[in-house]
XYZ file of C-alpha atoms in Angstrom:
349
model
C -0.006 54.980 198.936
C 1.620 55.908 202.200
C 2.497 59.290 200.713
C -1.105 59.740 199.518
C -2.469 59.048 202.995
C -0.103 61.496 204.620
C -0.989 64.137 202.036
C -4.720 63.604 202.667
C -4.142 63.907 206.409
C -2.211 67.148 206.111
C -4.746 68.650 203.731
C -7.726 67.584 205.852
C -6.249 68.888 209.090
C -5.445 72.209 207.457
C -8.989 72.549 206.124
C -10.456 71.681 209.527
C -8.440 74.451 211.158
C -9.722 76.975 208.596
C -13.418 75.975 208.937
C -15.523 78.917 210.151
C -18.805 77.183 210.891
C -20.386 73.809 211.452
C -21.618 73.496 207.873
C -18.121 73.893 206.490
C -16.876 71.332 209.007
C -19.552 68.839 207.933
C -18.586 69.321 204.295
C -14.927 68.586 205.164
C -15.965 65.401 206.969
C -17.888 64.208 203.926
C -15.040 65.175 201.563
C -12.406 63.130 203.377
C -14.221 60.479 205.421
C -17.457 59.949 203.479
C -18.249 56.934 201.291
C -16.913 58.799 198.300
C -14.268 60.684 200.265
C -10.552 60.930 199.522
C -9.503 58.529 202.256
C -12.044 55.920 201.207
C -10.939 56.132 197.580
C -7.330 55.505 198.516
C -8.222 52.538 200.712
C -10.053 50.886 197.839
C -6.659 50.474 196.146
C -5.254 48.335 198.987
C -6.182 45.226 197.033
C -3.300 45.878 194.701
C -0.752 45.796 197.555
C 1.261 42.770 198.562
C 0.398 40.808 201.688
C 3.316 42.391 203.506
C 2.304 45.976 202.613
C -1.389 45.722 203.471
C -1.019 45.635 207.316
C 1.402 48.537 207.271
C -0.756 50.704 205.017
C -3.893 49.679 206.921
C -2.364 50.824 210.205
C -1.382 54.153 208.676
C -4.878 54.595 207.206
C -6.493 53.978 210.602
C -4.232 56.544 212.246
C -5.048 59.078 209.506
C -8.806 58.477 209.932
C -8.534 58.748 213.708
C -6.475 61.942 213.465
C -8.929 63.618 211.078
C -11.949 62.465 213.155
C -10.478 63.754 216.429
C -9.598 67.098 214.878
C -13.111 67.461 213.430
C -14.719 66.668 216.817
C -12.454 69.145 218.594
C -13.158 71.838 216.021
C -16.883 71.061 216.252
C -16.891 71.738 219.979
C -15.136 75.051 219.427
C -17.576 76.108 216.695
C -20.662 75.048 218.706
C -19.495 77.060 221.679
C -18.827 80.060 219.454
C -22.272 79.730 217.842
C -23.896 79.587 221.274
C -22.016 82.673 222.428
C -23.085 84.539 219.302
C -26.728 83.515 219.803
C -26.646 84.619 223.416
C -25.241 87.961 222.364
C -27.944 88.429 219.739
C -30.727 87.403 222.116
C -29.436 89.260 225.142
C -32.161 90.967 227.173
C -31.545 94.338 228.695
C -33.372 94.003 231.996
C -33.020 97.737 232.638
C -35.382 98.570 229.752
C -39.006 99.334 230.700
C -41.372 96.466 230.030
C -43.861 96.519 227.175
C -47.389 97.280 228.402
C -49.694 94.248 228.426
C -53.352 94.843 227.697
C -55.390 93.184 230.420
C -59.113 92.623 230.096
C -61.650 92.718 232.865
C -65.048 91.329 233.788
C -68.099 92.546 231.904
C -70.034 95.293 233.666
C -73.079 93.025 234.061
C -70.869 90.337 235.585
C -69.589 92.861 238.112
C -73.126 93.960 238.991
C -74.337 90.373 239.414
C -71.348 89.462 241.588
C -71.802 92.596 243.704
C -75.454 91.706 244.289
C -74.563 88.095 245.046
C -71.949 89.175 247.597
C -74.483 91.371 249.342
C -77.163 88.710 249.640
C -74.722 85.939 250.550
C -73.659 88.189 253.412
C -77.321 88.353 254.453
C -77.588 84.568 254.604
C -78.990 83.881 251.131
C -77.669 81.113 248.909
C -77.221 81.336 245.129
C -79.141 78.774 243.090
C -79.470 78.154 239.360
C -81.907 76.343 237.097
C -82.517 75.391 233.442
C -83.004 78.078 230.822
C -85.265 75.751 228.824
C -88.167 75.372 231.221
C -91.519 73.595 231.417
C -94.763 75.526 231.199
C -95.648 74.210 234.650
C -92.674 75.678 236.505
C -92.508 78.860 234.407
C -96.210 79.683 234.800
C -98.546 77.240 236.533
C -96.501 76.737 239.706
C -96.386 80.540 240.009
C -100.168 80.986 240.023
C -100.383 81.529 236.263
C -102.583 78.689 234.938
C -103.156 78.178 231.214
C -105.337 80.918 229.807
C -104.568 83.372 232.622
C -104.519 86.923 231.166
C -101.378 87.815 233.147
C -99.414 85.537 230.819
C -99.785 88.231 228.180
C -97.380 90.358 230.234
C -94.565 88.017 229.155
C -94.343 87.338 225.417
C -92.729 83.943 225.253
C -90.463 81.827 223.053
C -92.154 78.410 222.965
C -90.273 75.312 221.833
C -93.260 72.982 222.196
C -96.633 73.454 223.867
C -95.018 72.476 227.178
C -91.415 73.690 226.752
C -90.217 77.273 226.466
C -87.276 79.583 227.088
C -87.886 80.795 230.627
C -89.299 84.305 230.866
C -87.978 84.907 234.392
C -85.868 83.070 236.978
C -88.901 82.448 239.215
C -89.035 78.763 238.131
C -85.850 78.244 240.143
C -87.768 79.381 243.227
C -90.637 77.003 242.484
C -88.243 74.092 241.926
C -86.355 74.863 245.145
C -89.525 75.016 247.255
C -90.695 71.729 245.747
C -87.285 70.184 246.480
C -87.513 71.274 250.150
C -90.789 69.346 250.594
C -92.637 72.217 252.203
C -90.978 71.938 255.596
C -87.669 73.796 255.254
C -86.626 77.432 255.228
C -85.850 78.802 251.774
C -83.496 81.770 251.543
C -82.076 82.137 248.050
C -81.385 84.317 245.046
C -81.330 83.014 241.492
C -79.423 84.999 238.827
C -79.536 84.013 235.179
C -80.537 84.752 231.602
C -84.193 85.036 230.622
C -85.909 85.424 227.253
C -88.964 87.295 226.027
C -90.226 87.935 222.502
C -89.668 91.659 222.638
C -88.528 94.326 220.193
C -84.980 95.429 220.949
C -84.602 99.125 221.665
C -82.780 101.360 224.153
C -84.620 99.864 227.142
C -85.766 96.421 225.936
C -84.006 93.246 224.835
C -85.235 89.789 223.811
C -82.554 88.352 226.121
C -81.549 89.904 229.412
C -80.429 89.038 232.937
C -82.590 88.731 235.997
C -81.957 88.185 239.685
C -84.828 87.055 241.860
C -84.857 86.477 245.586
C -87.035 84.340 247.848
C -87.312 83.964 251.609
C -89.828 81.485 253.012
C -90.057 80.707 256.708
C -92.387 81.055 259.638
C -93.380 84.644 260.465
C -91.772 86.319 257.458
C -93.295 89.793 257.122
C -93.521 92.630 254.620
C -91.281 94.683 256.918
C -88.544 92.073 256.401
C -88.824 92.595 252.656
C -88.670 96.372 253.043
C -85.588 96.167 255.258
C -83.742 93.828 252.879
C -84.535 95.933 249.818
C -83.632 99.171 251.592
C -80.222 97.704 252.468
C -79.790 96.557 248.868
C -80.612 100.020 247.476
C -78.195 101.793 249.797
C -75.450 99.280 249.014
C -75.828 99.717 245.250
C -76.654 103.424 245.022
C -75.362 105.062 248.204
C -76.375 105.512 251.825
C -78.073 108.817 251.056
C -80.641 107.156 248.801
C -84.235 107.076 250.021
C -86.588 104.232 249.129
C -90.315 103.747 248.898
C -92.712 100.894 248.114
C -95.746 101.399 245.853
C -98.689 99.009 245.456
C -98.529 96.923 242.291
C -99.670 93.563 240.896
C -97.858 90.287 240.265
C -99.745 86.978 240.029
C -97.284 85.177 242.323
C -97.235 87.734 245.165
C -99.994 89.243 247.303
C -99.661 92.024 248.267
C -97.284 93.187 245.527
C -95.119 96.295 245.402
C -92.759 98.242 243.182
C -89.674 99.742 244.791
C -88.408 103.233 243.919
C -85.257 105.059 244.917
C -84.875 108.810 245.188
C -83.265 110.474 242.187
C -79.715 111.528 242.932
C -79.585 113.969 240.021
C -82.289 116.236 241.395
C -82.404 115.049 245.030
C -86.083 114.274 244.620
C -87.177 117.652 243.240
C -87.897 116.310 239.758
C -85.845 116.208 236.542
C -85.728 114.561 233.120
C -83.953 111.496 234.498
C -86.784 110.699 236.954
C -89.489 112.072 234.650
C -90.215 114.934 237.061
C -91.317 112.532 239.787
C -88.238 112.608 242.011
C -88.259 108.782 242.104
C -86.838 105.993 239.916
C -88.265 102.466 239.838
C -85.672 99.713 240.274
C -87.459 96.416 241.098
C -90.646 94.639 242.099
C -91.558 92.277 244.904
C -94.154 91.269 247.440
C -95.336 88.561 249.803
C -95.445 85.103 248.221
C -99.006 84.246 247.185
C -100.520 81.528 249.433
C -101.407 79.436 246.369
C -97.754 79.422 245.262
C -96.718 78.179 248.704
C -99.387 75.492 248.712
C -98.523 74.231 245.209
C -94.927 73.797 246.458
C -96.128 71.807 249.472
C -95.982 74.517 252.149
C -98.746 75.154 254.645
C -99.642 78.798 253.922
C -101.139 79.155 257.409
C -97.815 78.283 258.983
C -95.299 79.576 256.424
C -95.054 82.974 254.752
C -92.456 84.477 252.501
C -91.401 87.343 250.325
C -90.015 87.436 246.796
C -88.437 90.120 244.657
C -86.972 90.447 241.194
C -84.675 92.885 239.444
C -82.791 93.321 236.186
C -79.017 93.799 236.547
C -79.054 95.702 233.255
C -81.395 98.302 234.744
C -79.317 98.485 237.923
C -76.157 99.022 235.841
C -77.835 101.608 233.612
C -78.995 103.608 236.622
C -75.761 103.244 238.547
C -73.398 104.113 235.693
C -75.522 106.345 233.482
C -75.759 103.908 230.541
C -78.541 105.081 228.223
C -78.944 102.048 225.933
C -79.299 98.427 227.071
C -77.924 97.225 223.730
C -74.480 98.484 224.726
C -74.184 95.497 227.051
C -74.564 92.995 224.201
C -72.950 94.478 221.080
C -69.391 93.668 222.296
C -68.053 97.147 221.527
C -64.716 97.149 223.335
C -64.708 100.946 223.442
C -67.748 100.768 225.707
C -66.856 97.655 227.706
C -63.306 98.673 228.635
C -64.633 101.742 230.459
C -66.059 99.442 233.125
C -63.360 96.802 233.615
C -62.951 97.979 237.176
C -66.116 99.967 237.801
C -66.380 101.313 241.338
C -68.888 104.131 241.230
C -71.943 105.425 239.449
C -72.956 108.612 237.710
C -76.674 108.787 238.488
């Protein structure tokens, strides 16, 4: 048995030295030291030995097991280090190679327009406020001098949820809510951007959902000249310092007097072309002095407080500024169109 143990040791050590990878080494361990391994099989025959032989053979067997185990562990370390070196070689990164280009997205053109407008008005002392898109009939119409049955409601085809709830048709309800919140005795200076909804047929210039930004300034001694100055600054900021502006009389139920604002056409310098429909002017927004009834319904004394309001569509501003000819381009998610304006800085009008 002693000879068998020594033979197993010699054979095992030789096989360990020849192992080329960790799998082969594990197979050798199982072959010699496993439950059904060579060494275990020999040790099962120790019961046939005399009492004097058992301790001697047992000591030899332990030394053989220890020798094989130590050699396997040593070889394992060598093979693991070699495997790691090989992996590092295979996965080596050549830092001198040029990097692969990474496609980076950008903000939507409408988002850029809205943020540009917000930055301008924040710089003029306005705050940005938001409100619910599902609105009550009272705040969407009645608080803005549009009582039930008023014919001016027909100007805004509406998505009703119930008789008293609807998808807001403009962001003016945010103005009404803010004035009511201020209890009629505080200055209001705000803009309110957001989505609005109207039951309209989608075409190149209309959409059932679009964006609107409205502004409101209520205080003592607010005048129409203040509105004109603010809007003139806005137009020059968005379309260039060389742009002329004009106000035309108009009608809105919540302002009196009401005006439309035009800017001079840059394409023809005001002489008339197809872009401005031969007029030399392009309409961009509407506004006016807040109607006294709107102030009073919000709790303000219309003899002491006055204000102006205005509203615009960022889609129209973007279309004019960048020469976009179809409003649907903003909403169809065509990357070929959107990626042109990831970092828009100038217009084409």
